[in-house]
Amino acid sequence: MKITTKFNKKEIKAIEGPVVYVSNHASFFDMYFACHYLFPKRGAIIGNRYYLRNNVVGKLARRVGVIPKKLFTADLETIKLTIKSAKDGNTIILFPEGRLSIDGGAYNIVNGTGALIKKLNMPLVVANINGAYLTNPKWRKKRIKGNVVVDTKAI
C-alpha cells in the first residue's frame, strides 16, 4: 500500500534542544511520525505499561527509552521518570489521549497532563496527525492507500 506522508514543520524549525512533543493518537504509526520529527535525536516516549510486559516488544521499548504508564490514572512513577528524563536533556513524547482512536475522533485527556507539561518547563510542540486513522484504522488488519499530513506548531 502506498501511503503518502507530508510533514509541515515550518513553524518549529527554529526550536533547538529538547521539547515536549504532544500529539493526537489516531493510528499505530503515530510513533513513526514523532520519531520523524526528532530524527536524528532520540526522545523518551510515554507508553502503555502493558506493552513492556511483552518479551519482544518490551525489550525493544526499553531500549528506545519508553517510560511506562498505567493507562487512565495518575501514575506517580511515570511523572518522576518523565521529570528525570527531561532533566537528562531528552525530548518527551506524549500522546495524552492514552489510547488509539476506534472511530478517528479524540478522547478526553487525563487531568494533570497540563500541569506535568508546565512543570517540565520545556518548549511545547503540538502535532496534529490528519489521515492516519483512514490509512490504518485500529479495527482493520491491513493498511489502506491514502495521505497523511502532520501539522506541527510551537506553543
GROMACS .gro file of C-alpha atoms in nm:
model
  155
    1MET     CA    1   0.000   0.000   0.000
    2LYS     CA    2   0.123   0.346  -0.090
    3ILE     CA    3   0.083   0.596   0.191
    4THR     CA    4   0.200   0.949   0.123
    5THR     CA    5   0.315   1.142   0.430
    6LYS     CA    6   0.367   1.517   0.442
    7PHE     CA    7   0.527   1.692   0.740
    8ASN     CA    8   0.458   2.063   0.793
    9LYS     CA    9   0.743   2.172   1.022
   10LYS     CA   10   0.797   2.534   0.914
   11GLU     CA   11   0.681   2.680   1.243
   12ILE     CA   12   0.912   2.470   1.458
   13LYS     CA   13   1.238   2.466   1.260
   14ALA     CA   14   1.392   2.733   1.485
   15ILE     CA   15   1.348   2.525   1.802
   16GLU     CA   16   1.668   2.359   1.917
   17GLY     CA   17   1.720   2.120   2.202
   18PRO     CA   18   1.469   1.906   2.385
   19VAL     CA   19   1.095   1.975   2.368
   20VAL     CA   20   0.770   1.827   2.490
   21TYR     CA   21   0.609   1.673   2.181
   22VAL     CA   22   0.232   1.627   2.221
   23SER     CA   23   0.011   1.467   1.955
   24ASN     CA   24  -0.325   1.310   1.890
   25HIS     CA   25  -0.322   0.929   1.871
   26ALA     CA   26  -0.502   0.820   1.557
   27SER     CA   27  -0.304   0.515   1.444
   28PHE     CA   28  -0.042   0.263   1.545
   29PHE     CA   29   0.216   0.451   1.333
   30ASP     CA   30   0.199   0.775   1.535
   31MET     CA   31   0.531   0.682   1.697
   32TYR     CA   32   0.687   0.688   1.350
   33PHE     CA   33   0.561   1.043   1.295
   34ALA     CA   34   0.706   1.154   1.630
   35CYS     CA   35   1.042   0.990   1.556
   36HIS     CA   36   1.047   1.153   1.212
   37TYR     CA   37   1.018   1.490   1.384
   38LEU     CA   38   1.303   1.408   1.622
   39PHE     CA   39   1.547   1.235   1.387
   40PRO     CA   40   1.843   1.205   1.441
   41LYS     CA   41   1.776   1.283   1.810
   42ARG     CA   42   1.602   1.042   2.044
   43GLY     CA   43   1.325   1.102   2.288
   44ALA     CA   44   1.153   0.941   2.581
   45ILE     CA   45   0.811   0.808   2.480
   46ILE     CA   46   0.546   0.770   2.746
   47GLY     CA   47   0.378   0.439   2.663
   48ASN     CA   48   0.140   0.178   2.796
   49ARG     CA   49   0.293  -0.035   3.071
   50TYR     CA   50   0.114  -0.338   2.921
   51TYR     CA   51   0.347  -0.346   2.618
   52LEU     CA   52   0.659  -0.356   2.834
   53ARG     CA   53   0.545  -0.693   2.970
   54ASN     CA   54   0.566  -0.849   2.623
   55ASN     CA   55   0.905  -1.019   2.571
   56VAL     CA   56   0.977  -0.891   2.220
   57VAL     CA   57   0.805  -0.554   2.230
   58GLY     CA   58   0.912  -0.493   2.589
   59LYS     CA   59   1.283  -0.535   2.513
   60LEU     CA   60   1.261  -0.300   2.218
   61ALA     CA   61   1.054  -0.048   2.413
   62ARG     CA   62   1.304  -0.036   2.699
   63ARG     CA   63   1.591   0.005   2.452
   64VAL     CA   64   1.435   0.309   2.284
   65GLY     CA   65   1.352   0.470   2.617
   66VAL     CA   66   0.981   0.412   2.671
   67ILE     CA   67   0.858   0.543   3.005
   68PRO     CA   68   0.589   0.303   3.133
   69LYS     CA   69   0.246   0.449   3.217
   70LYS     CA   70  -0.059   0.285   3.368
   71LEU     CA   71  -0.347   0.397   3.148
   72PHE     CA   72  -0.628   0.630   3.255
   73THR     CA   73  -0.486   0.705   3.600
   74ALA     CA   74  -0.235   0.942   3.756
   75ASP     CA   75   0.087   0.742   3.780
   76LEU     CA   76   0.345   0.889   4.019
   77GLU     CA   77   0.628   0.666   3.893
   78THR     CA   78   0.568   0.789   3.537
   79ILE     CA   79   0.576   1.151   3.649
   80LYS     CA   80   0.906   1.100   3.833
   81LEU     CA   81   1.066   0.918   3.538
   82THR     CA   82   0.942   1.184   3.295
   83ILE     CA   83   1.086   1.469   3.502
   84LYS     CA   84   1.417   1.281   3.538
   85SER     CA   85   1.432   1.215   3.164
   86ALA     CA   86   1.363   1.583   3.088
   87LYS     CA   87   1.639   1.689   3.329
   88ASP     CA   88   1.873   1.450   3.146
   89GLY     CA   89   1.807   1.652   2.828
   90ASN     CA   90   1.565   1.419   2.650
   91THR     CA   91   1.267   1.520   2.442
   92ILE     CA   92   0.942   1.391   2.594
   93ILE     CA   93   0.693   1.235   2.351
   94LEU     CA   94   0.339   1.225   2.482
   95PHE     CA   95   0.008   1.107   2.336
   96PRO     CA   96  -0.222   1.239   2.611
   97GLU     CA   97  -0.536   1.063   2.486
   98GLY     CA   98  -0.376   0.743   2.610
   99ARG     CA   99  -0.514   0.503   2.351
  100LEU     CA  100  -0.573   0.453   1.982
  101SER     CA  101  -0.891   0.600   1.847
  102ILE     CA  102  -1.156   0.346   1.747
  103ASP     CA  103  -1.350   0.595   1.534
  104GLY     CA  104  -1.094   0.859   1.433
  105GLY     CA  105  -1.212   1.107   1.698
  106ALA     CA  106  -1.032   1.237   2.004
  107TYR     CA  107  -1.065   1.110   2.361
  108ASN     CA  108  -1.058   1.302   2.688
  109ILE     CA  109  -0.718   1.382   2.834
  110VAL     CA  110  -0.631   1.269   3.188
  111ASN     CA  111  -0.642   1.550   3.443
  112GLY     CA  112  -0.298   1.673   3.541
  113THR     CA  113  -0.141   1.635   3.196
  114GLY     CA  114  -0.120   2.012   3.155
  115ALA     CA  115   0.036   2.053   3.498
  116LEU     CA  116   0.305   1.797   3.408
  117ILE     CA  117   0.382   1.974   3.081
  118LYS     CA  118   0.407   2.306   3.265
  119LYS     CA  119   0.636   2.154   3.532
  120LEU     CA  120   0.875   2.023   3.264
  121ASN     CA  121   0.937   2.387   3.159
  122MET     CA  122   1.039   2.296   2.803
  123PRO     CA  123   0.925   2.429   2.465
  124LEU     CA  124   0.596   2.266   2.362
  125VAL     CA  125   0.544   2.122   2.013
  126VAL     CA  126   0.188   2.021   1.928
  127ALA     CA  127   0.136   1.783   1.637
  128ASN     CA  128  -0.195   1.719   1.467
  129ILE     CA  129  -0.194   1.399   1.260
  130ASN     CA  130  -0.459   1.400   0.987
  131GLY     CA  131  -0.541   1.099   0.769
  132ALA     CA  132  -0.354   0.835   0.968
  133TYR     CA  133  -0.674   0.684   1.102
  134LEU     CA  134  -0.811   0.648   0.749
  135THR     CA  135  -0.499   0.464   0.626
  136ASN     CA  136  -0.467   0.238   0.928
  137PRO     CA  137  -0.784   0.209   1.139
  138LYS     CA  138  -0.750   0.012   1.461
  139TRP     CA  139  -1.014  -0.240   1.356
  140ARG     CA  140  -0.865  -0.323   1.012
  141LYS     CA  141  -0.590  -0.582   0.964
  142LYS     CA  142  -0.431  -0.425   0.655
  143ARG     CA  143  -0.332  -0.067   0.579
  144ILE     CA  144  -0.524   0.134   0.317
  145LYS     CA  145  -0.378   0.359   0.047
  146GLY     CA  146  -0.403   0.726   0.142
  147ASN     CA  147  -0.244   1.054   0.252
  148VAL     CA  148  -0.126   1.154   0.597
  149VAL     CA  149  -0.048   1.515   0.691
  150VAL     CA  150   0.133   1.600   1.015
  151ASP     CA  151   0.099   1.968   1.113
  152THR     CA  152   0.325   2.087   1.395
  153LYS     CA  153   0.313   2.412   1.592
  154ALA     CA  154   0.524   2.560   1.868
  155ILE     CA  155   0.327   2.689   2.165
   0.00000   0.00000   0.00000
